[in-house]
PDB file of C-alpha atoms in Angstrom:
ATOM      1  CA  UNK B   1       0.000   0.000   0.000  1.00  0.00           C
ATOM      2  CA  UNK B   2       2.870   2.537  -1.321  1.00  0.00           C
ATOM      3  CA  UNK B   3       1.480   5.941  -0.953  1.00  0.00           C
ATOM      4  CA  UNK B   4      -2.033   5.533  -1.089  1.00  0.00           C
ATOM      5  CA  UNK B   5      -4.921   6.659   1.486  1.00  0.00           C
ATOM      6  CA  UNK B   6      -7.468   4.468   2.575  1.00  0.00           C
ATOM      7  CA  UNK B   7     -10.119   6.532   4.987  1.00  0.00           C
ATOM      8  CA  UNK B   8     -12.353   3.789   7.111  1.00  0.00           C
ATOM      9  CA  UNK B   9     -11.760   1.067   4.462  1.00  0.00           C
ATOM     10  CA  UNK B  10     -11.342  -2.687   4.746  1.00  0.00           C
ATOM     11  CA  UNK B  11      -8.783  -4.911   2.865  1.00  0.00           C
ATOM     12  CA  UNK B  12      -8.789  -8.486   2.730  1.00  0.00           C
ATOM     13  CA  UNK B  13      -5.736 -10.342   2.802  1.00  0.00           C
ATOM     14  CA  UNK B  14      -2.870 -10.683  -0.423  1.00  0.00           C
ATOM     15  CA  UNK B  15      -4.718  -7.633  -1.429  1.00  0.00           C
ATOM     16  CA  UNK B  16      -2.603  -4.959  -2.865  1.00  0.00           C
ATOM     17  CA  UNK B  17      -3.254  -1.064  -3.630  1.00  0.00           C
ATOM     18  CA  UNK B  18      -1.616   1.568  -5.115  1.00  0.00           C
ATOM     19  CA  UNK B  19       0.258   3.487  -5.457  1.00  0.00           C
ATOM     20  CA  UNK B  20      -1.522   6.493  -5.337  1.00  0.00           C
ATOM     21  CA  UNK B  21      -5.205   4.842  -4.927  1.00  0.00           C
ATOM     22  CA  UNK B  22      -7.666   7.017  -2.741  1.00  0.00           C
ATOM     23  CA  UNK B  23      -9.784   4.187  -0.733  1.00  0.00           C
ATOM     24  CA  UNK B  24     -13.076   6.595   0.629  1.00  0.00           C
ATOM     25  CA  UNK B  25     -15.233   5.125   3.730  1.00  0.00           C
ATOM     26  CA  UNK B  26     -17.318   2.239   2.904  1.00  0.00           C
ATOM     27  CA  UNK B  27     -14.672   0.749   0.541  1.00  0.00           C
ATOM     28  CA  UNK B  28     -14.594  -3.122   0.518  1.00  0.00           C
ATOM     29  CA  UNK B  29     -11.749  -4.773  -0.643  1.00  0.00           C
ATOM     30  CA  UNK B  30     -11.780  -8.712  -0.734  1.00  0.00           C
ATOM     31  CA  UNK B  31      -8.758 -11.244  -0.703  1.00  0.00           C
ATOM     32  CA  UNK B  32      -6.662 -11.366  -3.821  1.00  0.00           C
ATOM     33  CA  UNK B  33      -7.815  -8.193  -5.068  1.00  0.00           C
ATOM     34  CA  UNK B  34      -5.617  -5.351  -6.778  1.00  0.00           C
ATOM     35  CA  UNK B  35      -6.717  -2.025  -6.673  1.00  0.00           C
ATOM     36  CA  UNK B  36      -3.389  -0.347  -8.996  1.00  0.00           C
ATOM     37  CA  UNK B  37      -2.514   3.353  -9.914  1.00  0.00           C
ATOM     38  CA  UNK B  38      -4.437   6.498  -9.332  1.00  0.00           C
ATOM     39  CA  UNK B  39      -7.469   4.255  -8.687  1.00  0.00           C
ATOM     40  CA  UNK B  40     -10.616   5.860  -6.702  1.00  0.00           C
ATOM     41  CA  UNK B  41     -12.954   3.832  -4.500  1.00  0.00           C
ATOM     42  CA  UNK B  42     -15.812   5.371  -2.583  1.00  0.00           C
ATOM     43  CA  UNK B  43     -18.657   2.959  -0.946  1.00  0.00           C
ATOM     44  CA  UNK B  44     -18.253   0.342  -3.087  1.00  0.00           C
ATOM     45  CA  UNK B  45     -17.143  -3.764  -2.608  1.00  0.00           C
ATOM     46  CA  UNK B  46     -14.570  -5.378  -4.566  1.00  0.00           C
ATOM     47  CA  UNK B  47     -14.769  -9.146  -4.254  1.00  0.00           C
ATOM     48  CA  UNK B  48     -11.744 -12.066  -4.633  1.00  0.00           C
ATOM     49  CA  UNK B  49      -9.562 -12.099  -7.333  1.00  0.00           C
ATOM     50  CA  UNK B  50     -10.857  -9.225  -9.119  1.00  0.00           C
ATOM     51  CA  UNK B  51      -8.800  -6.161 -10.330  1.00  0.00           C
ATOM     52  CA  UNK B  52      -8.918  -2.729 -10.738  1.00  0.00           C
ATOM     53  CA  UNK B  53      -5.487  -2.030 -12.011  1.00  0.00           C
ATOM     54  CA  UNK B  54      -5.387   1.999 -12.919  1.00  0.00           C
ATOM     55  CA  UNK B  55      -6.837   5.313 -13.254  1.00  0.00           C
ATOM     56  CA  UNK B  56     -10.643   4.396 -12.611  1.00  0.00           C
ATOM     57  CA  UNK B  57     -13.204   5.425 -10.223  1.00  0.00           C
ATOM     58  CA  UNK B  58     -15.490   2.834  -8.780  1.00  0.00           C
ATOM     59  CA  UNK B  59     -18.125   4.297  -6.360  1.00  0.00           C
ATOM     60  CA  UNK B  60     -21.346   2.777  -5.006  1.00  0.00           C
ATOM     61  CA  UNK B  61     -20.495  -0.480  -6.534  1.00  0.00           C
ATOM     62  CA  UNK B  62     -20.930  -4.180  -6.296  1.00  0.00           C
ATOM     63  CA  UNK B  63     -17.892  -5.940  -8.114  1.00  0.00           C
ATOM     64  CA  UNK B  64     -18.008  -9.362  -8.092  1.00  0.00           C
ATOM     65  CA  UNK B  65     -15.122 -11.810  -7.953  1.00  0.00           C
ATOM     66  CA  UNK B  66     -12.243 -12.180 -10.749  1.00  0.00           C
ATOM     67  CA  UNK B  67     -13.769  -9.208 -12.569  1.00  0.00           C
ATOM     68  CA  UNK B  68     -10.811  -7.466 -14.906  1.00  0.00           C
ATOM     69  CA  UNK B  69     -12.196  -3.830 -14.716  1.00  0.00           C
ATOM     70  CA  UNK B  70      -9.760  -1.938 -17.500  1.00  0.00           C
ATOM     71  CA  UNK B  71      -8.073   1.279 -17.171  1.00  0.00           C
ATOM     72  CA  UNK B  72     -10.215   4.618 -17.338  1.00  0.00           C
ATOM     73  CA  UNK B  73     -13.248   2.534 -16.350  1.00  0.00           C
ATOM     74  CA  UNK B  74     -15.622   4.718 -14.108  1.00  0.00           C
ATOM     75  CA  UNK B  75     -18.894   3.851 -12.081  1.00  0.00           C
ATOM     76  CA  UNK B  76     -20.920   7.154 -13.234  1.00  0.00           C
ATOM     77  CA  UNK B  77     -23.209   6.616  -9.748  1.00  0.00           C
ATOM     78  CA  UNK B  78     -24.921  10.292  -9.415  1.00  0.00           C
ATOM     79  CA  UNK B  79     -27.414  12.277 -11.416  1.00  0.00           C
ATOM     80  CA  UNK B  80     -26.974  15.390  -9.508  1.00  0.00           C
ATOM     81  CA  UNK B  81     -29.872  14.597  -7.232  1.00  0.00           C
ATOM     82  CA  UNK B  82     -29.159  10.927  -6.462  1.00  0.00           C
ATOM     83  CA  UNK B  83     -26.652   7.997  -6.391  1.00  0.00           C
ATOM     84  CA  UNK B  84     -27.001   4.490  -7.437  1.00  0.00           C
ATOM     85  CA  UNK B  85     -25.717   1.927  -7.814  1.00  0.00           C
ATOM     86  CA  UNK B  86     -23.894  -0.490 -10.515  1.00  0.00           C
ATOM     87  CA  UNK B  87     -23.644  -4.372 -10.021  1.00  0.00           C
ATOM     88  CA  UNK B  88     -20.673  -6.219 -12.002  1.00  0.00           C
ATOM     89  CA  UNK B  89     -21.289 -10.162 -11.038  1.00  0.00           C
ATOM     90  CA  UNK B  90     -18.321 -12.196 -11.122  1.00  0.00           C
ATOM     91  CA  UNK B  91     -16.308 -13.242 -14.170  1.00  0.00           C
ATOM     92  CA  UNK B  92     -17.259 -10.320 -16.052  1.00  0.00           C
ATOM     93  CA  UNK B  93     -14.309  -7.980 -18.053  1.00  0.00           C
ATOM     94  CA  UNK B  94     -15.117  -4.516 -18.241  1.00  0.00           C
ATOM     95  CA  UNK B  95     -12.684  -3.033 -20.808  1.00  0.00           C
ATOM     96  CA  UNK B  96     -10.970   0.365 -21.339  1.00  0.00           C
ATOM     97  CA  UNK B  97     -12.313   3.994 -20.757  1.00  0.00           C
ATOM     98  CA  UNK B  98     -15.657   2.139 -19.951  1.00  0.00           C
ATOM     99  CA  UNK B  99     -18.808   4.453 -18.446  1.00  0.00           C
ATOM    100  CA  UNK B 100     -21.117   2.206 -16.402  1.00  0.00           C
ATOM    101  CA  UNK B 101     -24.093   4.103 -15.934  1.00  0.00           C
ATOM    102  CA  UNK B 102     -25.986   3.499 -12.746  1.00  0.00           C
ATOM    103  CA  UNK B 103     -28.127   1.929 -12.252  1.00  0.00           C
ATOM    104  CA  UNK B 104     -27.094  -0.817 -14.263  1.00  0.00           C
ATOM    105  CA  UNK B 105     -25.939  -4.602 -14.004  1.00  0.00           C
ATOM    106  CA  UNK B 106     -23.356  -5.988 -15.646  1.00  0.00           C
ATOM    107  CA  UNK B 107     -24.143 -10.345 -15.589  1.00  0.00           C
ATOM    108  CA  UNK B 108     -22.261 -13.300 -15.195  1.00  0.00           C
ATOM    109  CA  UNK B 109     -19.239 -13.697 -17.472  1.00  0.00           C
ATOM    110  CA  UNK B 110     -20.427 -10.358 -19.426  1.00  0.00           C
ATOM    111  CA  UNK B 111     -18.070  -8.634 -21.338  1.00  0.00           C
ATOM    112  CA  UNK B 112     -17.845  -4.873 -21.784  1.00  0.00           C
ATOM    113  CA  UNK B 113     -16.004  -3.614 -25.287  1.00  0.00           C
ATOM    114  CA  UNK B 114     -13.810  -0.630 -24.441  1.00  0.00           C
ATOM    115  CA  UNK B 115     -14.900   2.793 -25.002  1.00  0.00           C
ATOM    116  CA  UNK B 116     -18.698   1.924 -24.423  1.00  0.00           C
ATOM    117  CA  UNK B 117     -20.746   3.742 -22.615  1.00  0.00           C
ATOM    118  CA  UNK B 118     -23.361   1.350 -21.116  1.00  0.00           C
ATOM    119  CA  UNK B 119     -26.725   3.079 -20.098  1.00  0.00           C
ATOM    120  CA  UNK B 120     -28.871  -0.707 -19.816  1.00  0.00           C
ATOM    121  CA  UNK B 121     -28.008  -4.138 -18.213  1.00  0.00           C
ATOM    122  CA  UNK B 122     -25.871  -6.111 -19.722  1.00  0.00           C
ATOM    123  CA  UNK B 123     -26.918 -10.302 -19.437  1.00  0.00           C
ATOM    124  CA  UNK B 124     -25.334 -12.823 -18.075  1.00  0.00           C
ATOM    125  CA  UNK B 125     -22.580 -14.027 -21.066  1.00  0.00           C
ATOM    126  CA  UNK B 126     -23.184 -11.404 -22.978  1.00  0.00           C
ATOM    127  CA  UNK B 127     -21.161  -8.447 -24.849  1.00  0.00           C
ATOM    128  CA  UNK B 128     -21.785  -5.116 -24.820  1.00  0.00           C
ATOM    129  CA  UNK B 129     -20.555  -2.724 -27.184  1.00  0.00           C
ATOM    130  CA  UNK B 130     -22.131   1.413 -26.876  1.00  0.00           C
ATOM    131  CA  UNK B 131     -19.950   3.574 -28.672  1.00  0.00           C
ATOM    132  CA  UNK B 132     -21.457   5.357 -32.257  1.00  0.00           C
ATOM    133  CA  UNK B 133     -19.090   3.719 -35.418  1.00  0.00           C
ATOM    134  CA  UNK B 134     -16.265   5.829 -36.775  1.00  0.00           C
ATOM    135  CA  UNK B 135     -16.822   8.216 -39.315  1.00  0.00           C
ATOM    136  CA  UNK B 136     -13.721  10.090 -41.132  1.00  0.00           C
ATOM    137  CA  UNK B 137     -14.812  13.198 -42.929  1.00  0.00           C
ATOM    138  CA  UNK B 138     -12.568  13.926 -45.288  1.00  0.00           C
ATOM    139  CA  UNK B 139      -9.945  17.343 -45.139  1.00  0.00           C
ATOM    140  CA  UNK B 140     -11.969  18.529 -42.530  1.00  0.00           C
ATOM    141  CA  UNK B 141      -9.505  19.200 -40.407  1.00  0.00           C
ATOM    142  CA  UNK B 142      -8.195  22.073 -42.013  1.00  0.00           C
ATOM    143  CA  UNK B 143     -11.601  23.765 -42.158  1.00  0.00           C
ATOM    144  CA  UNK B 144     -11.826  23.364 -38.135  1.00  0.00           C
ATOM    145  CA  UNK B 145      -8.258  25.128 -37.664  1.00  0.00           C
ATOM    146  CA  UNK B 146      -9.341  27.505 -40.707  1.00  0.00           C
ATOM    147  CA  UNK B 147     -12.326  28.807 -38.814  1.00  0.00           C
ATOM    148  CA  UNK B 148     -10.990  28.915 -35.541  1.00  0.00           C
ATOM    149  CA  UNK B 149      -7.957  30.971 -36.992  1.00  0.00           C
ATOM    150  CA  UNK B 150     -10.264  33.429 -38.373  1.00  0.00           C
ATOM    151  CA  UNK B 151     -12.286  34.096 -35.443  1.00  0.00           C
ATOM    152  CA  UNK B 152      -8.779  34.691 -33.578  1.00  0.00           C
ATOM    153  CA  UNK B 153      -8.124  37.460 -36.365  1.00  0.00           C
ATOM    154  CA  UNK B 154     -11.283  39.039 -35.665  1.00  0.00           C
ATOM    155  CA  UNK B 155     -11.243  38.908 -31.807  1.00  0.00           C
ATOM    156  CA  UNK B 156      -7.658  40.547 -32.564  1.00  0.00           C
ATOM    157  CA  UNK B 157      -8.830  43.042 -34.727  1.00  0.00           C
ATOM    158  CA  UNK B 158     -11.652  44.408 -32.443  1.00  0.00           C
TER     159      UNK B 158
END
């Protein structure tokens, strides 16, 4: 537990955290779990085997056991009025830069495609993949820095 601050949190044995995770009151941690790098967890359980290795937030949360939660994940638990919570059940992999929005349930053995936002449950087995399909527009670059340099001439000019 290298430089990290856990504030009325429990850790289970072989568990390791850190550095630099921020474990807030009501944080959970079971046996065998790693909770890595710059790694935020508020109210929330983290069951055996599982891992949270960096850079994610996990509040008001249920992880199950030998979940793989990928860096950049986040638990998005409050609407501005309430919080809720998300429910990953064991086995599941929640990949990279992944938005779980509560409340939501992630099943059994689910698997969560990076960069998806996921707004419904997710079953049992089943992949999830929320993120709109690439779309290159061609040279359009140069019109975005074209505009943006002319509205710099004018606010210059005035």
């Amino acid at each position: 537990m290298k430089y990290s601050v856990l504030c009325q949190a429990e850790v289970g044995s072989s568990t390791t955290v850190g550095p630099f995770a921020y474990l807030r009151p009501g944080s959970k941690l079971g046996e065998h779990v790693k909770v890595g790098d710059f790694v935020e967890v508020k109210n929330a359980t983290i069951d055996d085997g599982s891992k949270v290795s960096h850079l994610s937030y996990i509040g008001d949360a249920k992880i199950g056991k030998n979940v793989n939660v990928g860096c950049g994940a986040i638990t998005v638990n409050y609407d501005g009025y309430n919080k809720f919570v998300t429910e990953v059940e064991d086995d599941a992999f929640i990949g990279s830069n992944v938005n779980l929005i509560a409340p939501v349930k992630v099943g059994k053995g689910a698997f969560v495609v990076a960069g998806s936002t996921i707004t419904k449950s997710v079953a049992e087995n089943d992949m999830a993949i929320a993120r709109p399909r690439q779309e290159n527009k061609s040279g359009y670059a140069e019109r975005i820095r074209a505009r943006a340099k002319a509205k710099k001439n004018n606010q210059t000019q005035s």
